[in-house]
Amino acid sequence: MPVPPRRPARLQGRLFRGSQVVSQGLLTRAELRSTAWRPLFKDVYADAGLVVSHPTRCAAAARWLIPPGAAIAGRSAAALFGAGRVEAHESLDVLVPTGRRFGPVSGLAVHTATLPGTDVVLRAGVPVTTPERTCWDLAQWLRVEDAVALVDVLVRRQLVDPARLSERARRHTGERGWKRMLRVADLTDGGAESPPESRLRVRLVLAGLPAPATQFVVERDGAFVARLDLAWPQWKIAIEYDGIWHHDPEQLHRDRRRLNRLVGDDWIVLHLTSKRLATDFDGFLAEVRHAIRTRKR
């Protein structure tokens, strides 16, 4: 019968540096490789019974891995501010000041750039780029639609202001990346209620269409009729994004009843599923353009 792994009480429910507990005699290197402990990064371990979240991994990286002056950044910082999600298997974004030698480190995506102290804040003891600086980095490191999807959330949570983002971009006119920040700021709309809606809106604009209004409210005789994901009210054209939550029959029932209230008000409502957004956006775009041409006539 196999002997169960040894689990010293001092290490239960904790994160720790492997070399340190070995030097203290709490575990041998063989015991450290047992199923009782989970490696997070090189020489950083967690009790296997501990639920390891994204903030947990950020805290471990900040405590034992990243050098002084560096910070959690990009998608990882956005997730700490409540925008987006970084899965357990994904690397953390880390920003290291120019001139510091660091990395590569397995589990970290290391970026290097100028990083003044004013662009860093502490969250539960973890150095994180400020929301405004986080937006700048997202604009540099991600596709424009993905960056806008995260910035939209930060705007909706009132952590950043698109006008200030544009101002920051213009202050850095001529520097690498300032045009990307300005583009993201111009495309940002805090009214979007989901990242897929943000990506859809950005793709429509990048395809040459006018920017649609987000979460547009339709009223009749001063009374609420419906709220639409995206709309061009001047043409009475709306787009409804049907995400994975529409597999819920009750949600689908509520949405269809809501949209049926538009009957008689001459609205065209185009539906886009998550599958079609991923596989046939060009076909959907042709339908939107046709609807606009029809209404313009």
Tab-separated table of C-alpha atoms in Angstrom:
chain	number	residue	atom	x	y	z
A	1	MET	CA	0.000	0.000	0.000
A	2	PRO	CA	1.548	3.359	-1.013
A	3	VAL	CA	2.501	5.748	1.760
A	4	PRO	CA	0.445	8.992	1.597
A	5	PRO	CA	2.475	12.138	0.869
A	6	ARG	CA	3.771	13.965	3.918
A	7	ARG	CA	2.026	17.306	4.491
A	8	PRO	CA	3.615	19.407	7.274
A	9	ALA	CA	1.030	21.555	9.040
A	10	ARG	CA	3.105	24.694	8.413
A	11	LEU	CA	2.661	24.311	4.661
A	12	GLN	CA	-0.981	23.300	4.486
A	13	GLY	CA	-3.123	25.837	2.631
A	14	ARG	CA	-0.078	27.927	1.767
A	15	LEU	CA	2.126	29.054	-1.096
A	16	PHE	CA	5.861	28.678	-0.601
A	17	ARG	CA	9.258	28.645	-2.258
A	18	GLY	CA	10.438	25.076	-2.716
A	19	SER	CA	14.131	25.669	-2.123
A	20	GLN	CA	13.352	27.412	1.159
A	21	VAL	CA	11.258	24.616	2.673
A	22	VAL	CA	13.854	22.055	1.561
A	23	SER	CA	16.652	24.042	3.220
A	24	GLN	CA	14.539	24.261	6.380
A	25	GLY	CA	14.058	20.500	6.398
A	26	LEU	CA	10.282	20.688	6.073
A	27	LEU	CA	10.303	18.608	2.886
A	28	THR	CA	12.794	16.694	0.800
A	29	ARG	CA	13.038	17.346	-2.929
A	30	ALA	CA	11.370	13.980	-3.568
A	31	GLU	CA	8.487	14.903	-1.243
A	32	LEU	CA	8.157	18.263	-2.981
A	33	ARG	CA	7.399	16.378	-6.204
A	34	SER	CA	4.527	14.439	-4.602
A	35	THR	CA	0.835	14.977	-5.324
A	36	ALA	CA	0.493	16.981	-2.107
A	37	TRP	CA	2.039	20.046	-3.742
A	38	ARG	CA	1.338	21.893	-6.965
A	39	PRO	CA	4.063	23.790	-8.847
A	40	LEU	CA	2.959	27.274	-9.933
A	41	PHE	CA	6.213	28.679	-11.253
A	42	LYS	CA	9.848	27.657	-11.039
A	43	ASP	CA	10.565	26.990	-7.325
A	44	VAL	CA	7.091	28.301	-6.301
A	45	TYR	CA	4.569	25.783	-4.998
A	46	ALA	CA	1.075	25.642	-3.532
A	47	ASP	CA	-0.748	23.170	-1.338
A	48	ALA	CA	-2.562	20.947	-3.870
A	49	GLY	CA	-5.752	21.372	-1.835
A	50	LEU	CA	-5.649	25.137	-2.278
A	51	VAL	CA	-7.856	26.685	-4.969
A	52	VAL	CA	-5.373	28.671	-7.036
A	53	SER	CA	-6.984	31.707	-8.657
A	54	HIS	CA	-5.601	34.346	-10.979
A	55	PRO	CA	-5.036	36.787	-8.043
A	56	THR	CA	-3.245	33.969	-6.195
A	57	ARG	CA	-0.836	33.457	-9.087
A	58	CYS	CA	-0.285	37.215	-9.399
A	59	ALA	CA	0.511	37.447	-5.689
A	60	ALA	CA	2.965	34.539	-5.934
A	61	ALA	CA	4.705	36.040	-8.956
A	62	ALA	CA	4.927	39.437	-7.287
A	63	ARG	CA	6.361	37.997	-4.080
A	64	TRP	CA	8.908	35.554	-5.438
A	65	LEU	CA	9.577	36.183	-9.114
A	66	ILE	CA	9.358	39.674	-10.583
A	67	PRO	CA	12.130	42.179	-9.863
A	68	PRO	CA	11.684	45.478	-7.977
A	69	GLY	CA	10.047	48.131	-10.137
A	70	ALA	CA	8.180	45.584	-12.270
A	71	ALA	CA	4.400	45.135	-12.192
A	72	ILE	CA	1.566	42.837	-13.196
A	73	ALA	CA	0.257	44.329	-16.455
A	74	GLY	CA	-1.850	43.861	-19.590
A	75	ARG	CA	-4.599	41.253	-19.502
A	76	SER	CA	-3.505	40.135	-16.042
A	77	ALA	CA	-3.839	43.653	-14.644
A	78	ALA	CA	-7.182	44.129	-16.422
A	79	ALA	CA	-8.482	40.923	-14.825
A	80	LEU	CA	-7.434	42.152	-11.369
A	81	PHE	CA	-9.505	45.289	-12.055
A	82	GLY	CA	-12.498	43.146	-13.037
A	83	ALA	CA	-12.113	43.193	-16.824
A	84	GLY	CA	-11.667	39.897	-18.651
A	85	ARG	CA	-10.370	36.595	-17.377
A	86	VAL	CA	-6.983	34.898	-17.340
A	87	GLU	CA	-7.186	31.117	-17.084
A	88	ALA	CA	-4.962	29.080	-14.794
A	89	HIS	CA	-2.969	27.657	-17.714
A	90	GLU	CA	-2.278	31.072	-19.278
A	91	SER	CA	0.859	33.110	-18.695
A	92	LEU	CA	0.671	36.251	-16.578
A	93	ASP	CA	1.575	39.550	-18.244
A	94	VAL	CA	4.461	41.259	-16.449
A	95	LEU	CA	5.959	44.640	-17.345
A	96	VAL	CA	9.608	45.208	-16.502
A	97	PRO	CA	11.219	48.680	-16.714
A	98	THR	CA	13.583	49.269	-19.591
A	99	GLY	CA	17.148	48.440	-18.623
A	100	ARG	CA	16.244	45.640	-16.200
A	101	ARG	CA	17.295	42.160	-17.274
A	102	PHE	CA	14.662	39.576	-16.413
A	103	GLY	CA	13.361	36.380	-17.936
A	104	PRO	CA	12.393	34.357	-19.684
A	105	VAL	CA	10.380	32.675	-16.911
A	106	SER	CA	7.946	29.850	-17.575
A	107	GLY	CA	4.405	31.013	-16.773
A	108	LEU	CA	5.173	34.710	-17.319
A	109	ALA	CA	4.853	36.785	-20.483
A	110	VAL	CA	7.568	39.372	-19.878
A	111	HIS	CA	7.304	42.784	-21.577
A	112	THR	CA	9.819	45.612	-21.356
A	113	ALA	CA	9.013	49.332	-21.557
A	114	THR	CA	9.404	52.595	-19.707
A	115	LEU	CA	7.491	52.238	-16.433
A	116	PRO	CA	7.404	55.288	-14.139
A	117	GLY	CA	6.327	54.769	-10.560
A	118	THR	CA	3.194	56.842	-11.184
A	119	ASP	CA	1.966	54.074	-13.503
A	120	VAL	CA	1.985	51.460	-10.718
A	121	VAL	CA	-0.409	50.910	-7.807
A	122	LEU	CA	-0.558	48.279	-5.079
A	123	ARG	CA	-3.570	45.966	-4.893
A	124	ALA	CA	-3.455	43.691	-1.847
A	125	GLY	CA	0.310	44.175	-1.840
A	126	VAL	CA	0.709	43.278	-5.526
A	127	PRO	CA	2.248	45.920	-7.842
A	128	VAL	CA	-0.147	46.416	-10.755
A	129	THR	CA	-0.144	48.929	-13.586
A	130	THR	CA	-2.788	51.624	-13.098
A	131	PRO	CA	-6.034	51.221	-15.083
A	132	GLU	CA	-4.963	53.991	-17.460
A	133	ARG	CA	-1.518	52.479	-18.047
A	134	THR	CA	-3.141	49.060	-18.384
A	135	CYS	CA	-5.224	50.417	-21.271
A	136	TRP	CA	-2.080	51.736	-22.961
A	137	ASP	CA	-0.420	48.323	-22.747
A	138	LEU	CA	-3.534	46.489	-23.920
A	139	ALA	CA	-3.591	48.737	-26.985
A	140	GLN	CA	0.021	47.757	-27.759
A	141	TRP	CA	-0.141	44.027	-27.074
A	142	LEU	CA	-3.582	42.945	-28.321
A	143	ARG	CA	-5.605	43.133	-31.502
A	144	VAL	CA	-7.629	46.341	-31.497
A	145	GLU	CA	-10.982	44.562	-31.028
A	146	ASP	CA	-9.669	42.547	-28.069
A	147	ALA	CA	-8.138	45.630	-26.458
A	148	VAL	CA	-11.371	47.618	-26.846
A	149	ALA	CA	-13.390	44.753	-25.332
A	150	LEU	CA	-11.350	45.017	-22.119
A	151	VAL	CA	-11.148	48.818	-22.087
A	152	ASP	CA	-14.939	48.972	-22.494
A	153	VAL	CA	-15.288	47.079	-19.209
A	154	LEU	CA	-12.848	49.377	-17.421
A	155	VAL	CA	-14.822	52.378	-18.706
A	156	ARG	CA	-18.113	50.817	-17.622
A	157	ARG	CA	-16.632	50.242	-14.146
A	158	GLN	CA	-15.623	53.941	-14.138
A	159	LEU	CA	-11.940	53.112	-13.700
A	160	VAL	CA	-10.870	54.987	-16.826
A	161	ASP	CA	-12.243	57.793	-18.986
A	162	PRO	CA	-11.939	57.547	-22.804
A	163	ALA	CA	-11.209	61.280	-22.972
A	164	ARG	CA	-8.244	60.853	-20.625
A	165	LEU	CA	-7.001	57.918	-22.679
A	166	SER	CA	-7.103	60.074	-25.809
A	167	GLU	CA	-5.338	62.859	-23.930
A	168	ARG	CA	-2.626	60.460	-22.797
A	169	ALA	CA	-2.117	59.278	-26.375
A	170	ARG	CA	-1.767	62.854	-27.628
A	171	ARG	CA	0.708	63.696	-24.854
A	172	HIS	CA	2.900	60.933	-26.271
A	173	THR	CA	2.499	61.917	-29.923
A	174	GLY	CA	5.410	60.533	-31.904
A	175	GLU	CA	6.207	57.780	-29.423
A	176	ARG	CA	5.806	54.177	-30.423
A	177	GLY	CA	2.225	53.040	-29.832
A	178	TRP	CA	0.492	56.406	-29.399
A	179	LYS	CA	-1.649	55.919	-32.515
A	180	ARG	CA	-2.791	52.500	-31.314
A	181	MET	CA	-3.865	54.001	-27.979
A	182	LEU	CA	-5.721	56.803	-29.740
A	183	ARG	CA	-7.500	54.291	-31.981
A	184	VAL	CA	-8.587	52.155	-29.036
A	185	ALA	CA	-9.772	55.222	-27.110
A	186	ASP	CA	-11.802	56.423	-30.089
A	187	LEU	CA	-13.475	53.010	-30.437
A	188	THR	CA	-14.231	52.592	-26.754
A	189	ASP	CA	-17.848	52.642	-25.575
A	190	GLY	CA	-18.656	51.864	-21.961
A	191	GLY	CA	-22.242	51.023	-22.910
A	192	ALA	CA	-21.310	47.600	-24.262
A	193	GLU	CA	-22.514	44.872	-21.923
A	194	SER	CA	-20.256	42.008	-23.028
A	195	PRO	CA	-16.860	41.564	-24.674
A	196	PRO	CA	-18.385	39.859	-27.750
A	197	GLU	CA	-20.661	42.885	-28.262
A	198	SER	CA	-17.597	45.128	-28.043
A	199	ARG	CA	-15.685	43.020	-30.574
A	200	LEU	CA	-18.670	43.001	-32.919
A	201	ARG	CA	-19.047	46.784	-32.714
A	202	VAL	CA	-15.350	47.331	-33.423
A	203	ARG	CA	-15.353	44.942	-36.362
A	204	LEU	CA	-18.342	46.768	-37.858
A	205	VAL	CA	-16.563	50.114	-37.565
A	206	LEU	CA	-13.276	48.760	-38.918
A	207	ALA	CA	-15.256	47.430	-41.884
A	208	GLY	CA	-16.258	51.009	-42.688
A	209	LEU	CA	-19.720	51.228	-41.142
A	210	PRO	CA	-20.817	54.107	-38.899
A	211	ALA	CA	-20.458	53.369	-35.198
A	212	PRO	CA	-23.732	51.916	-33.879
A	213	ALA	CA	-25.286	53.060	-30.620
A	214	THR	CA	-24.924	50.602	-27.746
A	215	GLN	CA	-27.845	49.433	-25.606
A	216	PHE	CA	-30.231	51.755	-27.453
A	217	VAL	CA	-33.616	52.205	-25.760
A	218	VAL	CA	-36.726	52.230	-27.969
A	219	GLU	CA	-39.720	54.070	-26.569
A	220	ARG	CA	-43.312	54.430	-27.776
A	221	ASP	CA	-45.374	57.376	-26.548
A	222	GLY	CA	-42.825	57.897	-23.795
A	223	ALA	CA	-43.052	54.277	-22.590
A	224	PHE	CA	-40.232	51.731	-22.697
A	225	VAL	CA	-40.497	49.206	-25.526
A	226	ALA	CA	-37.125	47.476	-25.804
A	227	ARG	CA	-33.400	47.880	-25.365
A	228	LEU	CA	-31.206	46.831	-28.292
A	229	ASP	CA	-27.597	45.591	-28.175
A	230	LEU	CA	-26.488	47.703	-31.151
A	231	ALA	CA	-28.565	50.056	-33.281
A	232	TRP	CA	-28.568	52.705	-35.962
A	233	PRO	CA	-31.700	54.550	-34.859
A	234	GLN	CA	-31.606	56.899	-37.851
A	235	TRP	CA	-32.348	53.865	-40.061
A	236	LYS	CA	-34.202	51.771	-37.468
A	237	ILE	CA	-31.723	48.925	-37.863
A	238	ALA	CA	-30.692	46.858	-34.864
A	239	ILE	CA	-28.271	44.014	-34.211
A	240	GLU	CA	-28.848	41.478	-31.469
A	241	TYR	CA	-25.900	39.325	-30.454
A	242	ASP	CA	-26.995	35.816	-29.464
A	243	GLY	CA	-24.216	34.500	-27.252
A	244	ILE	CA	-23.926	31.155	-25.512
A	245	TRP	CA	-26.422	32.280	-22.865
A	246	HIS	CA	-29.135	32.063	-25.523
A	247	HIS	CA	-28.995	28.278	-25.188
A	248	ASP	CA	-31.099	28.912	-22.082
A	249	PRO	CA	-34.740	28.555	-23.281
A	250	GLU	CA	-35.992	31.041	-20.692
A	251	GLN	CA	-33.461	33.681	-21.776
A	252	LEU	CA	-34.362	33.093	-25.424
A	253	HIS	CA	-38.066	33.426	-24.543
A	254	ARG	CA	-37.485	36.760	-22.797
A	255	ASP	CA	-35.382	38.132	-25.646
A	256	ARG	CA	-37.809	37.139	-28.377
A	257	ARG	CA	-40.768	38.601	-26.456
A	258	ARG	CA	-38.776	41.820	-25.988
A	259	LEU	CA	-38.006	42.092	-29.704
A	260	ASN	CA	-41.565	41.290	-30.737
A	261	ARG	CA	-42.564	44.586	-29.144
A	262	LEU	CA	-40.828	46.305	-32.066
A	263	VAL	CA	-43.368	44.925	-34.539
A	264	GLY	CA	-45.228	47.838	-36.094
A	265	ASP	CA	-42.396	50.289	-35.431
A	266	ASP	CA	-40.643	49.416	-38.695
A	267	TRP	CA	-37.407	48.139	-37.123
A	268	ILE	CA	-35.129	45.680	-38.903
A	269	VAL	CA	-33.513	43.376	-36.321
A	270	LEU	CA	-30.549	41.301	-37.487
A	271	HIS	CA	-29.415	38.419	-35.273
A	272	LEU	CA	-25.807	37.273	-35.006
A	273	THR	CA	-24.826	34.083	-33.205
A	274	SER	CA	-21.466	33.524	-31.565
A	275	LYS	CA	-20.746	30.768	-34.108
A	276	ARG	CA	-21.429	33.043	-37.056
A	277	LEU	CA	-19.325	35.843	-35.594
A	278	ALA	CA	-16.419	33.399	-35.551
A	279	THR	CA	-17.016	31.697	-38.907
A	280	ASP	CA	-19.082	33.931	-41.220
A	281	PHE	CA	-18.679	37.555	-40.235
A	282	ASP	CA	-18.268	38.609	-43.881
A	283	GLY	CA	-21.628	37.103	-44.735
A	284	PHE	CA	-23.286	38.888	-41.839
A	285	LEU	CA	-21.560	42.134	-42.793
A	286	ALA	CA	-23.069	41.879	-46.286
A	287	GLU	CA	-26.526	41.561	-44.717
A	288	VAL	CA	-25.971	44.645	-42.562
A	289	ARG	CA	-24.813	46.660	-45.566
A	290	HIS	CA	-27.837	45.532	-47.557
A	291	ALA	CA	-30.162	46.602	-44.742
A	292	ILE	CA	-28.509	50.034	-44.591
A	293	ARG	CA	-28.721	50.497	-48.371
A	294	THR	CA	-32.388	49.550	-48.261
A	295	ARG	CA	-33.164	52.050	-45.528
A	296	LYS	CA	-31.153	54.809	-47.150
A	297	ARG	CA	-33.289	54.441	-50.275
